[in-house]
Amino acid sequence: MLSERDYQISPIVQESVMHNSKALQNLQSLSASLFGISAGILGLESYSGFLFYIFFSLLTSFLLYTTHILSASSTPKGYKENKNVTGHKGLGSGVTGVKRYFRGGYEFWFGGVGNGFAGFVLTWTLFYGLVRA
Amino acid sequence: MAQVPVQTIHRDPQLFYWILFPITIVMILTGVLRHYASVLMQSAPKKLDQKSIREQRSLLHGINVRSNFHTLSKKSFATRRDALVTAFESGAYLKDPERAGGGQPNPLSDPSSMEGMMGMMKNQMAMIIPNTLIMSWINAFFSGYVIMKLPFPLTIKFKSMLQAGVMTKDMDPRWMSSISWYFLCIFGLQSVFNFLLGSDNAASQMAQQMGGMGGAPAQMFGPGVDPDKQFKAEAENLAVIEHYSVLDNVEDRLLEGISV
Amino acid sequence: MTWISKTITVFGGLLLAHACYSAQEHAALQSFKAAATSTLTSSTPAASSLPVDIAIETIVATLITVLGLVLGTRPLRPIQWRVWAGKIEREGEEGFLGNNGEVEKDYMGNPFSYLESRPSFVDIRKQRKEFSQWVKNGGSQGKN
Amino acid sequence: MAPSLLYNPAKLPPSAALQLAQQAPIVLQQSLSGTETVDQWATYENLLLSCLRTGDDEAAAKCMDRLEERFGADNERVMALRGLLSEAQAENNGELEAVLKQYDAILEGNNTNIPITKRRIALLRSMGRVSDAASALVQFLDFSPTDAEAWSELSDLYFSQGLYSQAIYALEEVLLLSPNAWNIHARLGELQYMAATTSGNGGGSQQKYLAEALKRFARSIELCDDYLRGYYGLKLVTTRLLKEQAKQAKTDEGEFTLPEPRTIQRLDELATAKLSEIVRHSSLKDRGWRGYDEREVAAARELLSQNGIER
């Protein structure tokens, strides 16, 4: 459990949090609309459409994870060696992976499913209607 | 109701061109316009006289000392606390010290608080007016058509909402009229606006810059709050702080946390 | 970097548009056929499922476009204070390059450096004097 | 990399300022048409400052005109820039006095004009009237105690007068306003170290200063990985503490105490190792290590070689 004091000792940069979640949200709302388009073209109905959406948004998160998080945390040479924090309680530990860029894994992996849902339904309906005119 | 086979309705494609697209385009344009209108309507911060700046910033200073006490050593914190508590309790920073302990000012007589409320009103209006206008426009022109079919099934309860104005009893609730397309747009276009306005909103940045050039900070005091009471409360908050410092044991944390 | 992601996105978008058009034509043909062959039996099954090639094209187009969008996303920034600050100090501007290879617009170096340079209190006369002194002393050394 | 006109040029070396000022004709040639951006005005402002510094008054005046045209002559920031322009062009003390009078007149009409208040203080200091500047600054801080920049200026002012404890007090105020500013932590450590140097040998006060300096540097490193300045300071302090091997003197209640000698020893080793790592990487220009100031790296190298450690 992180107390207020732990946050005072190793603070969180609010600007970076904003920057990251904005980048993530932009990507997610765009891609959600895109998935709506393809679901509409494929003519998916009810559950298969929602499953399609969930699968593809998880895939987007995974792609982002591989391109932006895995690669970024290992590029600078001689950087990892001073990160092997041993037993340091609090926020200092675990600076690699999703935790380096987001408050929690949940926000990164599943935040997008909720974020883009309305956009998905909109474009899904639109293209479903357009294609099956 | 008996199980109905899949209903097909042959719709004129012209419905799309003359209903669906106009509604969507109007919705997008309204969103963009609303964004710029709210940027334009932001009122410039009001000029304050020196005394009220002093009042506000002293309180802010107190809050800062309270929330960031952990950067100081115990001794430096104690001196600051003593000075601030006495000053706050005696009302040394008040705009007019005589009024200390006086009654609460009427929020409606204070012009500055009125202005804050006006700002909120303006924002609300910018939301409500276009929405009512568009809704009545759609109701007047496009009611009574079925234009699309939702790709997912819904319960019968949605029928009255989605098919308002279409008096067909046996129709599948998945068929929707133009007004429900409007509702779908309200919720779904948020992402489009994010993309249109969020990625490159020069307008809002410009506003920030101008605010910075104006120089006055945002209103600290809400309407109808007695500054004297705020100071007293702040003094109490300061007095009860149990001091610790982030510098305690910092060298141990460092040795533990960083290895070469 | 940015042109790669842009090309990929645009290509995926074109593919998607093509798939959309094909699907639409297919549906129109189906409904036309249904109307022509059996005007009497009104309850023909609705347009039968999409041909496989269109479905594959759609899915591939979606994947490609998503890939383009992901590649075009701005680099993320560390949120732990010490990691972020260390990145600023150690890498400088290079750590905050955007996708297009330029420094990102909202990067401003150490945001607290103004507390030490104090631009509102700048002593312009002293700076001028120092500068003319520097010019007199040859000036060009330390050019970077 | 060429310096950008988007940042304030106050801290750049002269060569960079010259580079910036040489961009003046290109920037000024662009007409004001089209949509305006925030960057555009920041560019004009910084170009103005660079041109003033390099003595290109003509270009500076042009920048000034454009800013005035856009924001109006009664915008507070524009007024301050205008004042800066006339300060720079003043030839003798009499003209400076005139500028000062002008500031006073503006403040008479509107005593909440913060940019002009700051200019006035800076001018007073520049004219050598340091005590006047200090009192004006204290007065300003009385009505605006949340201005971190002004506290920092006050600290610098006291420091230039050798009043260390006041300077430290003012810098602590800065920290209260921005508690995570790692450079201010390091700066405070430097002040404490210098205060310890001047406060005479032995005695509790010197040890108190050194103890806090140690902690401040450690904190600045904790807030910022691989902070060269922090490690440099830490190295200085630990070297000195190890040399003196002072006994724990009595300290007042509520002040920081020195850590165990063993801890100091380990800190010293850590700082040495880190400094040599930074120097090594940065002189090799490794990727991801190019952000350090060359002058700072050179100083660190010198410090290391003084201690006879070279890896």
Coordinates of N, CA, C and O in Angstrom, one line a residue, chain A residues 10-17 19-24 26-27 30-31 34-35 37-39 41-43 52 56 59-60 63-65 67-69 76 79 82-83 85 88 91-95 99-103 108 127 130-133, chain C residues 12-13 16-17 19-21 23-28 31 46-50 54-56 58-59 61-67 69-87 90-91 96 99 104 106 108 111:
Chain A
S10 N 8.8 9.7 -3.9 CA 9.0 9.5 -5.3 C 7.7 9.9 -6.0 O 6.8 9.1 -6.2
P11 N 7.6 11.2 -6.4 CA 6.4 11.7 -7.0 C 6.1 11.2 -8.4 O 7.0 10.6 -9.0
I12 N 4.9 11.4 -8.9 CA 4.5 11.1 -10.2 C 4.5 12.4 -11.0 O 4.0 13.4 -10.5
V13 N 4.9 12.3 -12.2 CA 4.9 13.5 -13.1 C 3.5 13.6 -13.8 O 3.2 12.8 -14.6
Q14 N 2.7 14.6 -13.3 CA 1.4 14.7 -13.9 C 1.4 15.0 -15.4 O 0.5 14.4 -16.1
E15 N 2.3 15.8 -15.8 CA 2.3 16.2 -17.2 C 2.5 14.9 -18.1 O 1.9 14.8 -19.1
S16 N 3.4 14.1 -17.6 CA 3.6 12.8 -18.4 C 2.4 11.9 -18.4 O 2.1 11.3 -19.4
V17 N 1.8 11.9 -17.2 CA 0.6 11.0 -17.2 C -0.5 11.5 -18.2 O -1.0 10.8 -18.9
H19 N 0.1 13.4 -20.8 CA 0.6 13.1 -22.2 C 0.4 11.7 -22.6 O -0.2 11.5 -23.7
N20 N 0.7 10.8 -21.8 CA 0.5 9.4 -22.2 C -0.9 9.0 -22.3 O -1.3 8.3 -23.3
S21 N -1.8 9.4 -21.4 CA -3.2 9.0 -21.5 C -3.8 9.7 -22.7 O -4.7 9.1 -23.3
K22 N -3.4 10.9 -23.0 CA -3.9 11.5 -24.2 C -3.5 10.8 -25.5 O -4.3 10.5 -26.4
A23 N -2.2 10.4 -25.6 CA -1.8 9.6 -26.7 C -2.6 8.3 -26.8 O -3.0 8.0 -27.9
L24 N -2.8 7.7 -25.7 CA -3.5 6.4 -25.7 C -4.9 6.6 -26.1 O -5.4 5.9 -27.0
N26 N -6.2 9.0 -27.9 CA -6.3 9.4 -29.3 C -6.3 8.1 -30.2 O -7.1 7.9 -31.1
L27 N -5.3 7.3 -29.9 CA -5.2 6.0 -30.6 C -6.4 5.2 -30.5 O -7.0 4.7 -31.5
L30 N -9.6 6.6 -32.3 CA -9.5 6.4 -33.8 C -9.6 4.9 -34.2 O -10.4 4.6 -35.1
S31 N -8.9 4.1 -33.4 CA -9.0 2.7 -33.8 C -10.4 2.1 -33.6 O -10.8 1.2 -34.3
L34 N -12.4 2.8 -36.5 CA -12.0 1.9 -37.5 C -12.6 0.5 -37.4 O -13.1 -0.1 -38.4
F35 N -12.6 0.0 -36.2 CA -13.1 -1.3 -36.0 C -14.6 -1.3 -36.3 O -15.2 -2.3 -36.8
I37 N -16.0 0.4 -38.5 CA -16.2 0.3 -40.0 C -16.0 -1.1 -40.5 O -16.9 -1.6 -41.2
S38 N -15.0 -1.8 -40.0 CA -14.8 -3.1 -40.5 C -15.9 -4.1 -40.0 O -16.3 -5.0 -40.8
A39 N -16.3 -3.9 -38.8 CA -17.4 -4.7 -38.3 C -18.6 -4.5 -39.1 O -19.4 -5.5 -39.5
I41 N -18.7 -3.5 -42.3 CA -18.5 -4.1 -43.6 C -18.7 -5.6 -43.6 O -19.3 -6.3 -44.4
L42 N -18.1 -6.3 -42.5 CA -18.3 -7.7 -42.4 C -19.7 -8.1 -42.1 O -20.0 -9.3 -42.2
G43 N -20.5 -7.1 -41.7 CA -21.9 -7.4 -41.4 C -22.1 -8.2 -40.1 O -23.0 -9.1 -40.0
F52 N -15.6 -9.1 -31.6 CA -14.7 -8.5 -32.6 C -14.0 -7.3 -32.0 O -12.8 -7.1 -32.1
F56 N -10.1 -6.9 -31.0 CA -9.2 -5.9 -31.8 C -8.6 -4.8 -30.9 O -7.5 -4.4 -31.1
L59 N -5.8 -6.2 -29.1 CA -4.7 -6.4 -30.1 C -4.0 -5.0 -30.3 O -2.8 -5.0 -30.3
T60 N -4.8 -3.9 -30.3 CA -4.2 -2.6 -30.4 C -3.3 -2.3 -29.3 O -2.1 -1.9 -29.4
L63 N -0.1 -4.2 -29.6 CA 0.8 -3.7 -30.6 C 1.5 -2.5 -30.0 O 2.7 -2.3 -30.2
L64 N 0.7 -1.6 -29.3 CA 1.3 -0.5 -28.7 C 2.4 -0.9 -27.7 O 3.4 -0.3 -27.5
Y65 N 2.0 -1.9 -26.9 CA 3.0 -2.4 -25.9 C 4.3 -2.9 -26.6 O 5.4 -2.5 -26.1
T67 N 5.5 -2.0 -29.6 CA 6.3 -1.0 -30.3 C 6.8 0.2 -29.4 O 7.8 0.7 -29.6
H68 N 5.9 0.5 -28.4 CA 6.3 1.7 -27.6 C 6.9 1.4 -26.3 O 7.6 2.3 -25.7
I69 N 6.5 0.3 -25.7 CA 6.9 0.1 -24.3 C 8.1 -0.9 -24.2 O 9.1 -0.6 -23.6
P76 N 18.4 2.6 -24.3 CA 19.7 3.2 -24.0 C 20.6 2.2 -23.3 O 20.2 1.5 -22.4
Y79 N 21.6 1.4 -19.3 CA 20.6 2.1 -18.6 C 19.9 1.1 -17.6 O 19.5 1.5 -16.6
N82 N 21.5 0.2 -13.9 CA 21.3 0.9 -12.7 C 19.9 0.9 -12.2 O 19.5 1.7 -11.4
K83 N 19.1 0.0 -12.8 CA 17.7 0.0 -12.4 C 17.4 -1.2 -11.6 O 16.2 -1.5 -11.3
V85 N 16.7 -2.4 -8.9 CA 16.4 -1.9 -7.6 C 16.1 -3.1 -6.7 O 15.2 -3.9 -7.1
H88 N 13.7 -2.1 -2.8 CA 13.3 -0.8 -2.5 C 11.8 -0.7 -2.6 O 11.2 -0.7 -3.6
L91 N 7.4 3.4 -4.9 CA 7.2 3.6 -6.4 C 8.5 3.4 -7.1 O 8.5 3.2 -8.4
G92 N 9.6 3.4 -6.5 CA 10.9 3.4 -7.2 C 11.0 2.1 -7.9 O 11.7 2.0 -9.0
S93 N 10.5 1.0 -7.3 CA 10.6 -0.3 -8.0 C 9.7 -0.4 -9.2 O 8.7 0.3 -9.3
G94 N 10.0 -1.4 -10.0 CA 9.2 -1.7 -11.1 C 9.1 -0.5 -12.1 O 8.0 -0.1 -12.4
V95 N 10.2 0.0 -12.6 CA 10.1 1.1 -13.5 C 10.1 0.6 -15.0 O 10.1 1.4 -15.9
K99 N 4.2 -0.1 -16.1 CA 4.3 0.8 -14.9 C 5.1 2.0 -15.2 O 5.0 3.0 -14.5
R100 N 6.0 1.9 -16.1 CA 6.9 3.0 -16.4 C 6.1 4.2 -17.0 O 6.4 5.3 -16.9
Y101 N 5.0 3.8 -17.7 CA 4.3 4.9 -18.4 C 2.9 5.1 -17.9 O 2.3 6.2 -18.2
F102 N 2.3 4.1 -17.2 CA 1.0 4.3 -16.8 C 0.8 3.9 -15.3 O 1.6 3.1 -14.8
R103 N -0.2 4.5 -14.7 CA -0.4 4.2 -13.3 C -0.6 2.8 -13.0 O -0.1 2.2 -12.0
F108 N -4.0 0.7 -19.1 CA -3.4 0.5 -20.4 C -4.2 -0.6 -21.2 O -4.5 -0.4 -22.3
F127 N -22.0 1.9 -40.9 CA -21.6 1.1 -42.1 C -22.4 -0.2 -42.3 O -22.6 -0.6 -43.4
L130 N -25.1 1.2 -44.3 CA -24.7 1.7 -45.6 C -24.5 0.5 -46.5 O -24.9 0.5 -47.7
V131 N -23.8 -0.5 -46.0 CA -23.4 -1.7 -46.8 C -24.6 -2.5 -47.2 O -24.8 -3.0 -48.3
R132 N -25.5 -2.7 -46.2 CA -26.6 -3.6 -46.4 C -27.9 -2.7 -46.9 O -29.0 -3.0 -46.4
A133 N -27.7 -1.8 -47.7 CA -28.8 -0.9 -48.0 C -29.8 -1.7 -48.9 O -29.4 -2.5 -49.7
Chain C
G12 N -3.7 1.1 -45.7 CA -4.8 0.3 -45.1 C -6.1 0.9 -45.3 O -7.1 0.2 -45.6
G13 N -6.2 2.3 -45.3 CA -7.4 3.0 -45.5 C -8.0 2.7 -46.9 O -9.2 2.4 -47.1
L16 N -9.3 -0.7 -47.1 CA -10.6 -0.8 -46.4 C -11.7 -0.2 -47.2 O -12.8 -0.8 -47.3
A17 N -11.4 0.9 -47.9 CA -12.4 1.6 -48.7 C -12.8 0.6 -49.9 O -14.0 0.5 -50.2
A19 N -12.6 -2.7 -49.8 CA -13.4 -3.7 -49.3 C -14.9 -3.3 -49.0 O -15.8 -4.0 -49.3
C20 N -15.0 -2.0 -48.5 CA -16.3 -1.5 -48.3 C -17.1 -1.4 -49.5 O -18.3 -1.8 -49.6
Y21 N -16.5 -0.9 -50.6 CA -17.2 -0.8 -51.9 C -17.6 -2.1 -52.4 O -18.7 -2.3 -52.9
A23 N -18.1 -4.9 -50.7 CA -19.2 -5.4 -49.9 C -20.5 -4.8 -50.3 O -21.6 -5.5 -50.4
Q24 N -20.5 -3.5 -50.6 CA -21.7 -2.8 -50.9 C -22.3 -3.3 -52.2 O -23.5 -3.6 -52.4
E25 N -21.4 -3.5 -53.2 CA -21.8 -3.9 -54.5 C -22.4 -5.3 -54.4 O -23.4 -5.7 -55.0
H26 N -21.7 -6.2 -53.6 CA -22.1 -7.5 -53.4 C -23.6 -7.5 -52.8 O -24.4 -8.2 -53.3
A27 N -23.8 -6.7 -51.8 CA -25.1 -6.7 -51.2 C -26.1 -6.2 -52.2 O -27.3 -6.7 -52.3
A28 N -25.8 -5.2 -53.0 CA -26.7 -4.6 -54.0 C -27.1 -5.7 -55.0 O -28.3 -5.9 -55.3
S31 N -29.4 -8.4 -53.4 CA -30.8 -7.9 -53.3 C -31.5 -7.8 -54.6 O -32.7 -8.1 -54.8
A46 N -32.1 -13.0 -46.0 CA -31.4 -11.7 -46.3 C -30.1 -12.0 -46.9 O -29.5 -13.1 -46.8
A47 N -29.5 -11.0 -47.5 CA -28.3 -11.1 -48.3 C -27.3 -12.1 -47.6 O -27.0 -11.9 -46.5
S48 N -27.0 -13.1 -48.4 CA -26.2 -14.2 -47.8 C -24.8 -13.6 -47.4 O -24.4 -12.5 -47.8
S49 N -24.1 -14.4 -46.6 CA -22.9 -13.9 -46.0 C -21.9 -13.5 -47.0 O -21.9 -13.9 -48.2
L50 N -21.0 -12.7 -46.6 CA -20.0 -12.0 -47.5 C -19.1 -13.1 -48.1 O -18.7 -14.0 -47.4
I54 N -13.6 -10.9 -49.6 CA -13.9 -9.5 -49.1 C -13.7 -9.5 -47.6 O -13.1 -8.6 -47.0
A55 N -14.1 -10.6 -46.9 CA -13.9 -10.6 -45.5 C -12.4 -10.6 -45.1 O -12.0 -9.8 -44.2
I56 N -11.6 -11.4 -45.9 CA -10.2 -11.3 -45.6 C -9.6 -10.0 -45.9 O -8.8 -9.4 -45.1
T58 N -11.0 -7.1 -45.7 CA -11.4 -6.2 -44.6 C -10.5 -6.4 -43.4 O -10.0 -5.4 -42.8
I59 N -10.4 -7.6 -43.0 CA -9.6 -7.9 -41.8 C -8.1 -7.5 -41.9 O -7.5 -6.8 -41.1
A61 N -7.0 -5.2 -44.0 CA -7.0 -3.8 -44.1 C -7.0 -3.2 -42.7 O -6.3 -2.2 -42.3
T62 N -7.9 -3.7 -41.8 CA -8.0 -3.2 -40.4 C -6.7 -3.4 -39.7 O -6.2 -2.5 -39.1
L63 N -6.1 -4.6 -39.9 CA -4.8 -4.8 -39.2 C -3.8 -3.8 -39.6 O -3.0 -3.2 -38.8
I64 N -3.7 -3.6 -40.9 CA -2.7 -2.7 -41.5 C -2.9 -1.3 -41.0 O -2.0 -0.6 -40.5
T65 N -4.1 -0.9 -41.0 CA -4.4 0.5 -40.5 C -4.1 0.7 -39.1 O -3.5 1.7 -38.7
V66 N -4.4 -0.3 -38.3 CA -4.1 -0.2 -36.8 C -2.6 -0.2 -36.6 O -2.1 0.6 -35.8
L67 N -1.9 -1.0 -37.4 CA -0.5 -0.9 -37.3 C 0.1 0.5 -37.6 O 0.9 1.0 -36.9
L69 N -1.5 3.3 -37.3 CA -1.9 4.2 -36.3 C -1.0 4.0 -35.0 O -0.6 5.0 -34.4
V70 N -0.8 2.8 -34.7 CA 0.1 2.5 -33.5 C 1.5 3.1 -33.7 O 2.1 3.7 -32.9
L71 N 2.0 2.9 -34.9 CA 3.4 3.4 -35.2 C 3.3 4.9 -35.2 O 4.4 5.5 -34.9
G72 N 2.2 5.5 -35.5 CA 2.2 7.0 -35.5 C 1.9 7.6 -34.2 O 1.9 8.8 -34.1
T73 N 1.6 6.8 -33.2 CA 1.4 7.3 -31.8 C 2.7 7.9 -31.3 O 3.8 7.4 -31.5
R74 N 2.5 9.1 -30.6 CA 3.7 9.7 -30.1 C 4.3 8.9 -29.0 O 3.7 8.1 -28.3
P75 N 5.6 9.0 -28.9 CA 6.4 8.2 -27.9 C 5.8 8.6 -26.5 O 5.5 9.7 -26.2
L76 N 5.8 7.6 -25.7 CA 5.3 7.8 -24.3 C 6.4 8.4 -23.4 O 7.6 8.3 -23.8
R77 N 6.0 8.9 -22.3 CA 7.0 9.5 -21.4 C 6.9 8.8 -20.1 O 5.8 8.5 -19.6
P78 N 8.0 8.6 -19.4 CA 8.0 8.0 -18.1 C 7.3 8.8 -17.1 O 7.3 10.1 -17.2
I79 N 6.5 8.2 -16.2 CA 5.8 9.0 -15.2 C 6.5 9.0 -13.9 O 6.1 9.9 -13.1
Q80 N 7.4 8.1 -13.6 CA 8.1 8.3 -12.3 C 9.0 9.5 -12.4 O 9.7 9.7 -13.4
W81 N 8.9 10.3 -11.4 CA 9.6 11.6 -11.4 C 11.1 11.4 -11.7 O 11.6 12.1 -12.5
R82 N 11.7 10.5 -11.0 CA 13.2 10.4 -11.1 C 13.6 9.9 -12.5 O 14.6 10.3 -13.0
V83 N 12.7 9.0 -13.0 CA 13.1 8.5 -14.3 C 12.9 9.6 -15.4 O 13.8 9.8 -16.3
W84 N 11.8 10.3 -15.2 CA 11.5 11.4 -16.2 C 12.6 12.4 -16.1 O 13.2 12.9 -17.1
A85 N 12.9 12.9 -14.9 CA 13.9 13.9 -14.7 C 15.3 13.5 -15.2 O 16.0 14.2 -15.9
G86 N 15.6 12.2 -14.9 CA 16.8 11.7 -15.3 C 16.9 11.6 -16.9 O 18.0 11.9 -17.4
K87 N 15.8 11.4 -17.5 CA 15.8 11.3 -19.0 C 16.1 12.7 -19.5 O 16.9 12.9 -20.4
R90 N 19.9 13.4 -18.8 CA 20.8 12.6 -19.4 C 20.8 12.7 -20.9 O 21.8 12.8 -21.6
E91 N 19.5 12.7 -21.4 CA 19.4 12.7 -22.9 C 19.1 14.0 -23.5 O 19.3 14.2 -24.7
F96 N 13.4 13.3 -26.3 CA 12.0 13.7 -26.5 C 11.7 14.0 -28.0 O 11.0 15.0 -28.3
N99 N 7.7 11.7 -33.5 CA 7.8 10.7 -34.5 C 8.5 11.2 -35.8 O 9.1 10.5 -36.5
E104 N 9.7 17.4 -29.7 CA 8.3 17.6 -29.5 C 8.0 19.0 -29.0 O 8.8 19.6 -28.3
D106 N 5.9 20.3 -26.9 CA 5.7 20.7 -25.5 C 6.9 20.3 -24.6 O 6.8 20.3 -23.4
M108 N 10.1 21.1 -22.8 CA 10.8 22.4 -22.5 C 12.0 22.2 -21.6 O 12.3 23.0 -20.8
P111 N 11.7 21.9 -16.5 CA 10.7 22.9 -16.3 C 11.0 23.8 -15.1 O 10.4 24.9 -15.0

